[in-house]
mmCIF file of C-alpha atoms and ligand atoms in Angstrom:
data_model
loop_
_atom_site.group_PDB
_atom_site.id
_atom_site.type_symbol
_atom_site.label_atom_id
_atom_site.label_comp_id
_atom_site.label_asym_id
_atom_site.label_seq_id
_atom_site.Cartn_x
_atom_site.Cartn_y
_atom_site.Cartn_z
ATOM 1 C CA MET A 1 -14.443 -4.952 -12.034
ATOM 2 C CA THR A 2 -12.917 -2.490 -14.330
ATOM 3 C CA GLU A 3 -9.644 -4.474 -14.172
ATOM 4 C CA THR A 4 -11.178 -7.337 -16.001
ATOM 5 C CA LEU A 5 -12.217 -5.047 -18.916
ATOM 6 C CA ILE A 6 -9.671 -4.365 -21.697
ATOM 7 C CA ASN A 7 -8.555 -0.728 -21.626
ATOM 8 C CA LEU A 8 -8.831 0.274 -25.369
ATOM 9 C CA TYR A 9 -6.148 2.935 -24.944
ATOM 10 C CA ASP A 10 -3.741 0.089 -24.177
ATOM 11 C CA LEU A 11 -4.166 -1.433 -27.640
ATOM 12 C CA SER A 12 -2.145 -0.635 -30.770
ATOM 13 C CA ASP A 13 -3.753 -0.343 -34.201
ATOM 14 C CA ALA A 14 -2.991 -4.002 -34.780
ATOM 15 C CA GLU A 15 -4.511 -4.940 -31.532
ATOM 16 C CA LEU A 16 -7.623 -3.037 -32.183
ATOM 17 C CA SER A 17 -7.908 -4.813 -35.537
ATOM 18 C CA ALA A 18 -7.417 -8.228 -33.840
ATOM 19 C CA LEU A 19 -10.182 -7.323 -31.289
ATOM 20 C CA MET A 20 -12.570 -6.541 -34.119
ATOM 21 C CA ALA A 21 -11.659 -9.622 -36.013
ATOM 22 C CA GLU A 22 -12.442 -11.632 -32.785
ATOM 23 C CA LEU A 23 -15.750 -9.968 -32.687
ATOM 24 C CA ASN A 24 -16.366 -10.997 -36.311
ATOM 25 C CA GLN A 25 -16.377 -7.436 -37.532
ATOM 26 C CA PRO A 26 -15.138 -6.123 -40.917
ATOM 27 C CA ALA A 27 -11.729 -4.550 -40.904
ATOM 28 C CA PHE A 28 -13.012 -0.914 -41.329
ATOM 29 C CA ARG A 29 -14.602 -1.152 -37.946
ATOM 30 C CA ALA A 30 -11.266 -1.033 -36.278
ATOM 31 C CA LYS A 31 -10.467 2.277 -38.178
ATOM 32 C CA GLN A 32 -13.861 3.631 -37.081
ATOM 33 C CA LEU A 33 -13.176 2.600 -33.463
ATOM 34 C CA ALA A 34 -9.660 4.289 -33.549
ATOM 35 C CA GLU A 35 -11.285 7.460 -34.904
ATOM 36 C CA TRP A 36 -13.777 7.617 -31.996
ATOM 37 C CA LEU A 37 -10.985 7.034 -29.479
ATOM 38 C CA TYR A 38 -8.271 9.277 -30.790
ATOM 39 C CA LYS A 39 -9.815 11.778 -33.290
ATOM 40 C CA HIS A 40 -13.189 12.429 -31.615
ATOM 41 C CA LYS A 41 -12.030 11.372 -28.106
ATOM 42 C CA VAL A 42 -15.370 10.293 -27.000
ATOM 43 C CA ALA A 43 -15.779 8.942 -23.353
ATOM 44 C CA THR A 44 -18.660 6.473 -24.034
ATOM 45 C CA PHE A 45 -19.533 3.673 -26.410
ATOM 46 C CA GLU A 46 -22.969 5.243 -26.948
ATOM 47 C CA ALA A 47 -21.195 8.269 -28.624
ATOM 48 C CA MET A 48 -19.900 5.895 -31.331
ATOM 49 C CA THR A 49 -22.893 6.391 -33.469
ATOM 50 C CA ASN A 50 -21.656 4.780 -36.697
ATOM 51 C CA LEU A 51 -20.977 1.428 -34.945
ATOM 52 C CA PRO A 52 -23.998 -0.879 -34.854
ATOM 53 C CA LYS A 53 -25.774 -0.949 -31.477
ATOM 54 C CA PRO A 54 -25.058 -4.626 -30.786
ATOM 55 C CA LEU A 55 -21.364 -4.007 -31.438
ATOM 56 C CA ARG A 56 -21.390 -1.080 -28.936
ATOM 57 C CA GLU A 57 -23.017 -3.252 -26.365
ATOM 58 C CA THR A 58 -20.530 -6.081 -26.853
ATOM 59 C CA LEU A 59 -17.657 -3.558 -26.598
ATOM 60 C CA ALA A 60 -19.117 -2.064 -23.468
ATOM 61 C CA ALA A 61 -19.208 -5.524 -21.882
ATOM 62 C CA ARG A 62 -15.668 -6.399 -22.892
ATOM 63 C CA ALA A 63 -13.775 -3.099 -22.817
ATOM 64 C CA ARG A 64 -13.465 0.310 -21.310
ATOM 65 C CA ILE A 65 -12.440 3.719 -22.602
ATOM 66 C CA GLY A 66 -9.750 4.470 -20.026
ATOM 67 C CA GLY A 67 -10.675 4.645 -16.518
ATOM 68 C CA PHE A 68 -9.459 7.898 -14.754
ATOM 69 C CA VAL A 69 -11.579 9.688 -12.189
ATOM 70 C CA GLN A 70 -10.378 13.353 -11.858
ATOM 71 C CA VAL A 71 -10.092 14.105 -8.219
ATOM 72 C CA ALA A 72 -8.533 17.556 -8.237
ATOM 73 C CA GLU A 73 -7.807 20.370 -10.680
ATOM 74 C CA GLN A 74 -5.802 23.518 -10.106
ATOM 75 C CA HIS A 75 -5.501 26.259 -12.624
ATOM 76 C CA SER A 76 -2.985 29.174 -12.425
ATOM 77 C CA ALA A 77 -3.955 31.921 -14.771
ATOM 78 C CA GLU A 78 -0.664 33.695 -14.061
ATOM 79 C CA SER A 79 1.456 30.810 -15.417
ATOM 80 C CA ALA A 80 -1.117 29.360 -17.701
ATOM 81 C CA THR A 81 -0.814 26.031 -16.129
ATOM 82 C CA THR A 82 -3.462 23.469 -15.278
ATOM 83 C CA LYS A 83 -2.658 20.596 -12.996
ATOM 84 C CA ARG A 84 -4.848 17.493 -12.558
ATOM 85 C CA LEU A 85 -4.838 14.709 -10.085
ATOM 86 C CA TYR A 86 -6.449 11.407 -11.306
ATOM 87 C CA ARG A 87 -7.505 8.299 -9.447
ATOM 88 C CA LEU A 88 -6.869 5.072 -11.369
ATOM 89 C CA PRO A 89 -9.094 2.077 -11.079
ATOM 90 C CA ASP A 90 -6.976 0.570 -8.302
ATOM 91 C CA ALA A 91 -7.101 3.880 -6.298
ATOM 92 C CA GLN A 92 -3.559 4.963 -7.217
ATOM 93 C CA LEU A 93 -3.202 8.679 -7.738
ATOM 94 C CA ILE A 94 -1.248 10.355 -10.574
ATOM 95 C CA GLU A 95 -0.680 13.905 -11.817
ATOM 96 C CA SER A 96 -0.477 15.592 -15.145
ATOM 97 C CA VAL A 97 0.090 19.251 -16.103
ATOM 98 C CA LEU A 98 -0.864 21.275 -19.065
ATOM 99 C CA MET A 99 1.254 24.275 -19.924
ATOM 100 C CA GLU A 100 0.117 26.842 -22.415
ATOM 101 C CA TYR A 101 2.838 28.958 -23.916
ATOM 102 C CA GLU A 102 2.634 32.345 -25.632
ATOM 103 C CA ASP A 103 4.173 30.960 -28.828
ATOM 104 C CA GLY A 104 1.031 28.654 -29.138
ATOM 105 C CA ARG A 105 2.556 25.422 -27.874
ATOM 106 C CA ARG A 106 0.215 23.365 -25.612
ATOM 107 C CA THR A 107 2.355 20.959 -23.773
ATOM 108 C CA ALA A 108 1.064 18.086 -21.579
ATOM 109 C CA CYS A 109 3.541 16.831 -18.922
ATOM 110 C CA ILE A 110 2.560 13.295 -18.068
ATOM 111 C CA SER A 111 3.386 10.607 -15.611
ATOM 112 C CA THR A 112 4.737 7.114 -16.353
ATOM 113 C CA GLN A 113 4.552 5.574 -12.892
ATOM 114 C CA ALA A 114 2.491 5.933 -9.681
ATOM 115 C CA GLY A 115 5.439 7.013 -7.427
ATOM 116 C CA CYS A 116 9.096 6.385 -8.315
ATOM 117 C CA ALA A 117 11.707 3.994 -7.283
ATOM 118 C CA MET A 118 14.641 6.168 -7.857
ATOM 119 C CA GLY A 119 14.545 8.138 -4.676
ATOM 120 C CA CYS A 120 16.135 11.457 -5.815
ATOM 121 C CA VAL A 121 16.286 13.409 -2.538
ATOM 122 C CA PHE A 122 14.667 16.661 -3.653
ATOM 123 C CA CYS A 123 11.773 15.128 -5.632
ATOM 124 C CA ALA A 124 8.215 14.924 -4.184
ATOM 125 C CA THR A 125 7.594 11.782 -6.153
ATOM 126 C CA GLY A 126 10.799 10.203 -5.124
ATOM 127 C CA GLN A 127 9.888 10.928 -1.517
ATOM 128 C CA MET A 128 6.661 8.834 -2.074
ATOM 129 C CA GLY A 129 8.404 5.695 -3.054
ATOM 130 C CA PHE A 130 7.279 3.370 -5.917
ATOM 131 C CA ALA A 131 3.709 2.072 -6.174
ATOM 132 C CA ARG A 132 3.537 0.648 -9.767
ATOM 133 C CA HIS A 133 4.176 1.144 -13.414
ATOM 134 C CA LEU A 134 1.430 2.784 -15.483
ATOM 135 C CA SER A 135 0.073 0.830 -18.421
ATOM 136 C CA ALA A 136 0.662 2.371 -21.993
ATOM 137 C CA GLY A 137 -3.103 3.280 -21.955
ATOM 138 C CA GLU A 138 -2.729 5.083 -18.629
ATOM 139 C CA ILE A 139 0.184 7.087 -19.969
ATOM 140 C CA VAL A 140 -1.784 7.951 -23.197
ATOM 141 C CA GLU A 141 -5.001 8.782 -21.403
ATOM 142 C CA GLN A 142 -3.385 11.685 -19.594
ATOM 143 C CA ALA A 143 -2.688 13.331 -22.901
ATOM 144 C CA ILE A 144 -6.216 12.544 -24.248
ATOM 145 C CA HIS A 145 -7.873 14.374 -21.415
ATOM 146 C CA PHE A 146 -5.859 17.479 -22.016
ATOM 147 C CA ALA A 147 -6.349 17.191 -25.846
ATOM 148 C CA ARG A 148 -10.112 16.992 -25.171
ATOM 149 C CA LEU A 149 -10.085 20.011 -22.974
ATOM 150 C CA LEU A 150 -8.069 22.034 -25.485
ATOM 151 C CA GLU A 151 -10.209 20.928 -28.486
ATOM 152 C CA GLY A 152 -13.188 22.148 -26.592
ATOM 153 C CA GLU A 153 -11.675 25.535 -26.706
ATOM 154 C CA GLY A 154 -10.703 25.288 -30.377
ATOM 155 C CA GLU A 155 -7.050 24.487 -29.673
ATOM 156 C CA ARG A 156 -4.868 21.406 -30.075
ATOM 157 C CA LEU A 157 -2.400 19.561 -27.879
ATOM 158 C CA SER A 158 0.992 20.105 -29.662
ATOM 159 C CA ASN A 159 3.578 18.720 -27.437
ATOM 160 C CA VAL A 160 3.979 15.950 -24.781
ATOM 161 C CA VAL A 161 6.760 15.652 -22.236
ATOM 162 C CA LEU A 162 7.237 12.607 -20.284
ATOM 163 C CA MET A 163 8.433 14.445 -17.253
ATOM 164 C CA GLY A 164 5.704 13.871 -14.652
ATOM 165 C CA MET A 165 5.753 11.374 -11.922
ATOM 166 C CA GLY A 166 7.996 8.324 -12.384
ATOM 167 C CA GLU A 167 11.037 7.227 -14.282
ATOM 168 C CA PRO A 168 9.891 6.520 -17.864
ATOM 169 C CA LEU A 169 12.823 4.252 -18.694
ATOM 170 C CA HIS A 170 12.166 2.028 -15.575
ATOM 171 C CA ASN A 171 8.804 1.427 -17.273
ATOM 172 C CA TYR A 172 10.462 0.998 -20.700
ATOM 173 C CA GLU A 173 7.968 -1.274 -22.626
ATOM 174 C CA ASN A 174 4.768 0.670 -21.606
ATOM 175 C CA THR A 175 6.523 3.988 -22.220
ATOM 176 C CA LEU A 176 7.510 2.894 -25.710
ATOM 177 C CA ARG A 177 4.042 1.617 -26.487
ATOM 178 C CA ALA A 178 2.655 4.950 -25.236
ATOM 179 C CA ILE A 179 5.063 7.033 -27.404
ATOM 180 C CA ARG A 180 4.034 5.090 -30.450
ATOM 181 C CA ARG A 181 0.340 5.576 -29.587
ATOM 182 C CA LEU A 182 0.876 9.357 -29.071
ATOM 183 C CA ASN A 183 2.747 9.538 -32.348
ATOM 184 C CA ASP A 184 0.555 7.220 -34.529
ATOM 185 C CA PRO A 185 -1.423 9.088 -37.207
ATOM 186 C CA ASN A 186 -4.339 6.841 -36.155
ATOM 187 C CA GLY A 187 -3.657 7.739 -32.569
ATOM 188 C CA LEU A 188 -3.031 11.216 -31.167
ATOM 189 C CA ASN A 189 -0.868 12.173 -34.153
ATOM 190 C CA ILE A 190 1.759 14.198 -32.173
ATOM 191 C CA GLY A 191 5.033 14.489 -34.114
ATOM 192 C CA GLN A 192 7.972 12.613 -32.596
ATOM 193 C CA ARG A 193 9.904 15.877 -32.461
ATOM 194 C CA HIS A 194 7.191 17.211 -30.262
ATOM 195 C CA ILE A 195 7.504 14.467 -27.677
ATOM 196 C CA THR A 196 10.435 14.596 -25.047
ATOM 197 C CA LEU A 197 11.447 11.892 -22.517
ATOM 198 C CA SER A 198 13.137 12.785 -19.320
ATOM 199 C CA THR A 199 15.192 10.270 -17.569
ATOM 200 C CA VAL A 200 17.344 10.105 -14.371
ATOM 201 C CA GLY A 201 19.978 8.380 -16.511
ATOM 202 C CA LEU A 202 19.411 4.741 -16.814
ATOM 203 C CA VAL A 203 22.280 3.978 -19.101
ATOM 204 C CA PRO A 204 21.312 0.588 -20.774
ATOM 205 C CA GLU A 205 17.854 1.895 -21.371
ATOM 206 C CA ILE A 206 19.158 5.207 -22.956
ATOM 207 C CA LYS A 207 21.190 3.045 -25.325
ATOM 208 C CA ARG A 208 18.258 0.850 -26.134
ATOM 209 C CA PHE A 209 15.951 3.822 -26.607
ATOM 210 C CA ALA A 210 18.667 5.355 -29.031
ATOM 211 C CA GLU A 211 18.202 2.284 -31.225
ATOM 212 C CA GLU A 212 14.340 2.501 -31.554
ATOM 213 C CA GLY A 213 14.608 4.574 -34.769
ATOM 214 C CA LEU A 214 12.680 7.476 -33.146
ATOM 215 C CA GLN A 215 13.109 11.192 -33.299
ATOM 216 C CA VAL A 216 11.987 11.813 -29.743
ATOM 217 C CA GLY A 217 13.804 14.380 -27.637
ATOM 218 C CA LEU A 218 15.868 13.138 -24.757
ATOM 219 C CA ALA A 219 16.382 15.034 -21.500
ATOM 220 C CA ILE A 220 18.765 13.776 -18.907
ATOM 221 C CA SER A 221 18.640 14.840 -15.274
ATOM 222 C CA LEU A 222 22.281 15.670 -14.338
ATOM 223 C CA HIS A 223 21.997 18.140 -11.437
ATOM 224 C CA ALA A 224 25.716 17.693 -10.403
ATOM 225 C CA ALA A 225 29.088 17.516 -12.197
ATOM 226 C CA THR A 226 30.963 15.176 -9.684
ATOM 227 C CA ASP A 227 30.011 11.708 -8.761
ATOM 228 C CA ALA A 228 30.100 12.421 -5.080
ATOM 229 C CA GLU A 229 27.675 15.355 -5.452
ATOM 230 C CA ARG A 230 25.436 13.604 -7.946
ATOM 231 C CA SER A 231 25.197 10.428 -5.788
ATOM 232 C CA ALA A 232 24.123 12.524 -2.835
ATOM 233 C CA LEU A 233 21.136 13.871 -4.853
ATOM 234 C CA LEU A 234 20.348 11.004 -7.153
ATOM 235 C CA PRO A 235 21.092 7.562 -5.637
ATOM 236 C CA ILE A 236 21.027 5.912 -9.114
ATOM 237 C CA ASN A 237 24.366 7.674 -9.760
ATOM 238 C CA ARG A 238 26.049 4.945 -7.687
ATOM 239 C CA ARG A 239 24.988 2.412 -10.359
ATOM 240 C CA TYR A 240 25.424 4.643 -13.419
ATOM 241 C CA PRO A 241 28.089 7.248 -12.748
ATOM 242 C CA ILE A 242 28.415 10.566 -14.726
ATOM 243 C CA ARG A 243 30.958 9.266 -17.210
ATOM 244 C CA GLU A 244 28.663 6.377 -18.292
ATOM 245 C CA VAL A 245 25.632 8.692 -18.512
ATOM 246 C CA LEU A 246 27.566 11.102 -20.813
ATOM 247 C CA GLU A 247 28.758 8.255 -22.881
ATOM 248 C CA ALA A 248 25.085 7.170 -23.343
ATOM 249 C CA ALA A 249 24.166 10.775 -24.228
ATOM 250 C CA HIS A 250 26.894 10.782 -26.929
ATOM 251 C CA TYR A 251 25.537 7.530 -28.224
ATOM 252 C CA TYR A 252 21.888 9.005 -28.365
ATOM 253 C CA VAL A 253 23.192 11.986 -30.372
ATOM 254 C CA ALA A 254 25.113 9.736 -32.634
ATOM 255 C CA LYS A 255 22.178 7.429 -33.305
ATOM 256 C CA THR A 256 19.448 10.073 -33.684
ATOM 257 C CA GLY A 257 21.137 13.244 -34.690
ATOM 258 C CA ARG A 258 19.142 15.029 -32.068
ATOM 259 C CA ARG A 259 20.486 17.434 -29.448
ATOM 260 C CA VAL A 260 20.255 16.096 -25.857
ATOM 261 C CA THR A 261 19.034 18.274 -23.042
ATOM 262 C CA PHE A 262 20.487 18.212 -19.497
ATOM 263 C CA GLU A 263 18.372 19.250 -16.577
ATOM 264 C CA TRP A 264 19.916 20.946 -13.653
ATOM 265 C CA ALA A 265 17.866 21.891 -10.631
ATOM 266 C CA LEU A 266 19.654 24.903 -9.094
ATOM 267 C CA ILE A 267 19.965 24.506 -5.235
ATOM 268 C CA ARG A 268 21.087 27.458 -3.355
ATOM 269 C CA GLY A 269 24.663 26.919 -2.092
ATOM 270 C CA GLU A 270 24.676 23.278 -3.387
ATOM 271 C CA ASN A 271 25.206 23.088 -7.084
ATOM 272 C CA ASP A 272 24.936 26.716 -8.237
ATOM 273 C CA THR A 273 28.537 27.895 -7.938
ATOM 274 C CA VAL A 274 30.731 29.173 -10.700
ATOM 275 C CA GLU A 275 33.090 26.322 -10.019
ATOM 276 C CA GLN A 276 30.326 23.811 -10.615
ATOM 277 C CA ALA A 277 29.249 25.641 -13.826
ATOM 278 C CA GLU A 278 32.879 25.404 -15.047
ATOM 279 C CA ARG A 279 33.012 21.699 -14.333
ATOM 280 C CA LEU A 280 29.681 21.182 -16.190
ATOM 281 C CA GLY A 281 30.977 23.211 -19.115
ATOM 282 C CA ALA A 282 34.112 20.972 -19.245
ATOM 283 C CA LEU A 283 32.004 17.762 -19.056
ATOM 284 C CA LEU A 284 29.756 18.737 -21.915
ATOM 285 C CA ARG A 285 32.491 19.848 -24.308
ATOM 286 C CA GLY A 286 31.943 18.448 -27.841
ATOM 287 C CA LEU A 287 28.501 17.241 -27.045
ATOM 288 C CA LEU A 288 25.456 18.477 -29.007
ATOM 289 C CA CYS A 289 23.385 19.551 -26.103
ATOM 290 C CA HIS A 290 21.400 22.203 -24.230
ATOM 291 C CA VAL A 291 21.061 22.859 -20.536
ATOM 292 C CA ASN A 292 17.723 23.465 -18.734
ATOM 293 C CA LEU A 293 18.277 25.194 -15.387
ATOM 294 C CA ILE A 294 15.369 24.849 -13.093
ATOM 295 C CA PRO A 295 15.504 26.755 -9.751
ATOM 296 C CA LEU A 296 14.632 24.159 -7.175
ATOM 297 C CA ASN A 297 10.991 23.636 -6.328
ATOM 298 C CA PRO A 298 11.086 23.324 -2.521
ATOM 299 C CA THR A 299 9.480 20.002 -1.319
ATOM 300 C CA GLY A 300 8.530 18.892 2.112
ATOM 301 C CA GLY A 301 11.044 16.111 2.475
ATOM 302 C CA TYR A 302 14.107 18.198 1.524
ATOM 303 C CA GLY A 303 15.655 21.249 3.123
ATOM 304 C CA GLY A 304 17.160 22.953 -0.053
ATOM 305 C CA ALA A 305 16.129 26.213 -1.468
ATOM 306 C CA PRO A 306 16.006 27.620 -4.985
ATOM 307 C CA SER A 307 19.097 29.601 -6.176
ATOM 308 C CA ASP A 308 19.027 33.432 -6.178
ATOM 309 C CA PRO A 309 18.588 34.983 -9.720
ATOM 310 C CA VAL A 310 22.077 36.451 -9.616
ATOM 311 C CA ARG A 311 23.519 32.981 -9.142
ATOM 312 C CA VAL A 312 21.467 31.639 -11.918
ATOM 313 C CA GLU A 313 22.624 34.385 -14.247
ATOM 314 C CA ALA A 314 26.211 33.826 -13.299
ATOM 315 C CA PHE A 315 25.790 30.083 -13.859
ATOM 316 C CA GLN A 316 24.287 30.655 -17.255
ATOM 317 C CA ALA A 317 27.176 33.058 -18.136
ATOM 318 C CA VAL A 318 29.797 30.484 -17.435
ATOM 319 C CA LEU A 319 27.940 27.905 -19.708
ATOM 320 C CA ALA A 320 27.725 30.475 -22.425
ATOM 321 C CA ARG A 321 31.567 30.993 -22.288
ATOM 322 C CA HIS A 322 31.834 27.227 -22.865
ATOM 323 C CA GLY A 323 29.584 27.590 -25.896
ATOM 324 C CA ILE A 324 26.703 25.789 -24.162
ATOM 325 C CA SER A 325 23.185 27.196 -24.677
ATOM 326 C CA SER A 326 20.921 27.125 -21.712
ATOM 327 C CA THR A 327 17.517 28.323 -20.733
ATOM 328 C CA VAL A 328 16.082 29.010 -17.172
ATOM 329 C CA ARG A 329 12.878 27.134 -16.944
ATOM 330 C CA VAL A 330 10.297 29.282 -15.415
ATOM 331 C CA ARG A 331 8.884 27.562 -12.382
ATOM 332 C CA ARG A 332 5.463 27.283 -13.748
ATOM 333 C CA GLY A 333 2.491 26.921 -11.448
ATOM 334 C CA ILE A 334 4.645 26.841 -8.390
ATOM 335 C CA ASP A 335 1.562 28.457 -6.757
ATOM 336 C CA ILE A 336 -0.511 25.389 -7.613
ATOM 337 C CA GLN A 337 2.044 22.760 -6.543
ATOM 338 C CA ALA A 338 2.903 22.013 -10.098
ATOM 339 C CA GLY A 339 6.257 20.536 -9.306
ATOM 340 C CA CYS A 340 6.559 16.815 -9.860
ATOM 341 C CA GLY A 341 4.362 14.888 -7.303
ATOM 342 C CA GLN A 342 3.625 17.991 -5.296
ATOM 343 C CA LEU A 343 -0.224 18.151 -5.805
ATOM 344 C CA LYS A 344 -0.576 14.552 -4.786
ATOM 345 C CA THR A 345 1.533 15.251 -1.655
ATOM 346 C CA GLU A 346 -0.696 18.324 -0.902
ATOM 347 C CA VAL A 347 -3.935 16.420 -1.404
ATOM 348 C CA LEU A 348 -2.853 13.536 0.778
ATOM 349 C CA ARG A 349 -1.680 15.910 3.425
ATOM 350 C CA ARG A 350 -5.131 17.680 3.423
ATOM 351 C CA GLN A 351 -6.871 14.369 3.631
ATOM 352 C CA ARG A 352 -4.647 13.345 6.597
ATOM 353 C CA THR A 353 -5.354 16.729 8.199
ATOM 354 C CA ARG A 354 -9.066 16.293 7.642
ATOM 355 C CA ARG A 355 -8.969 12.744 9.166
ATOM 356 C CA THR A 356 -6.918 13.938 12.133
ATOM 357 C CA ALA A 357 -9.401 16.861 12.670
ATOM 358 C CA SER A 358 -12.528 14.669 12.603
HETATM 359 N N1 SAH B 1 12.060 10.663 -13.626
HETATM 360 C C1 SAH B 1 12.495 11.570 -14.759
HETATM 361 C C2 SAH B 1 11.393 12.529 -15.174
HETATM 362 C C3 SAH B 1 10.431 13.098 -14.109
HETATM 363 S S1 SAH B 1 11.153 14.299 -13.064
HETATM 364 C C4 SAH B 1 13.688 12.287 -14.307
HETATM 365 O O1 SAH B 1 14.046 12.388 -13.218
HETATM 366 O O2 SAH B 1 14.243 12.911 -15.207
HETATM 367 C C5 SAH B 1 11.329 15.671 -14.283
HETATM 368 C C6 SAH B 1 12.490 16.648 -13.832
HETATM 369 O O3 SAH B 1 12.111 17.352 -12.735
HETATM 370 C C7 SAH B 1 13.855 15.971 -13.544
HETATM 371 O O4 SAH B 1 14.820 16.678 -14.171
HETATM 372 C C8 SAH B 1 13.856 16.140 -12.034
HETATM 373 O O5 SAH B 1 15.139 16.002 -11.564
HETATM 374 C C9 SAH B 1 13.171 17.366 -11.847
HETATM 375 N N2 SAH B 1 12.785 17.669 -10.433
HETATM 376 C C10 SAH B 1 12.244 16.756 -9.623
HETATM 377 N N3 SAH B 1 11.918 17.391 -8.451
HETATM 378 C C11 SAH B 1 12.257 18.688 -8.537
HETATM 379 C C12 SAH B 1 12.275 19.792 -7.648
HETATM 380 N N4 SAH B 1 11.744 19.631 -6.412
HETATM 381 N N5 SAH B 1 12.714 20.963 -8.090
HETATM 382 C C13 SAH B 1 13.266 21.122 -9.346
HETATM 383 N N6 SAH B 1 13.383 20.042 -10.262
HETATM 384 C C14 SAH B 1 12.834 18.982 -9.841
HETATM 385 FE FE1 SF4 B 2 11.957 9.632 -9.946
HETATM 386 FE FE2 SF4 B 2 12.642 11.616 -11.542
HETATM 387 FE FE3 SF4 B 2 11.702 12.098 -9.079
HETATM 388 FE FE4 SF4 B 2 14.108 11.093 -9.474
HETATM 389 S S1 SF4 B 2 13.509 13.093 -10.144
HETATM 390 S S2 SF4 B 2 12.654 10.366 -7.979
HETATM 391 S S3 SF4 B 2 13.829 9.691 -11.225
HETATM 392 S S4 SF4 B 2 10.612 11.135 -10.800
#
């Protein structure tokens, strides 16, 4: 039923105007509708009090305002992280996370796909396999729910990272549309520089993304400094080896002037040695970049463990000697399964256990 209704979050400004024109409404109604959707973030048509009642009824018969049902929420006071699991109209489950930082940033980490086709071995989402792409509206709606939550507390969503479930550049068109909606002054009005996209390294799409004329931050999941090691962790490396990924990173910097971030999940005894740090330092020479070190989040389908803090420090020291800045990303909300895809895995496991028990 809901599938036949237009999801208003899927529509650009121009498309909202076209919808209003089709309903024989004056142009200013589109602006009013956009304000209800993105400024006031209302959840019902009844709440759109400056739209005539017949128009609200017509809209309710033709369209919907998103369509998520929240099925779980976990909050970790210690790491100021809130994780939510939503059910989509076709019963797919997706996760998003809100991170609240001491410097005032309020960052939503949102998903772009239900599942993921890339099969990275340590990733809970990769272990699930691919279900489907999210629509642009479904990507945006995740940010809207957190923005609504924050505004209820007198705060504002300041940043969005496309780092949840799925590979954003595999869902290129919808991800781009979502970024434009997030950024649009008539949309969520989040600055491009406050939006970051993380990719496993799809080379043609990184180049295409570089040409969009955007100032969005780019993060690339590297995780290893030789092709043999990277292919063992990220199967996509067999198609796009490290040399090509780095070439695409150089291209992104040249086109946008923005520093690229490389992500490196530190796995004990696998990719956390001083030799690997040296190799990474050599690879990144001359590139405007930053490295994010993330001690591995253990997942059910992968036997690896996070690196010890001394190893992490030693790794960072080598990078510093190469003139490469790095940060160790705190594993926020590890107690609430806030690693990519982990809450969904946990909820499904509990459901299975319940079924087995009954
Ligand atoms: N598909 C994109 C974005 C989502 S994953 C990508 O791969 O970049 C976001 C980041 O979390 C990636 O760097 C990914 O490699 C990392 N990641 C996934 N599972 C992890 C785990 N179990 N521990 C640490 N980092 C993980
Ligand atoms: Fe997909 Fe990213 Fe997970 Fe790899 S790390 S399986 S690309 S979500």
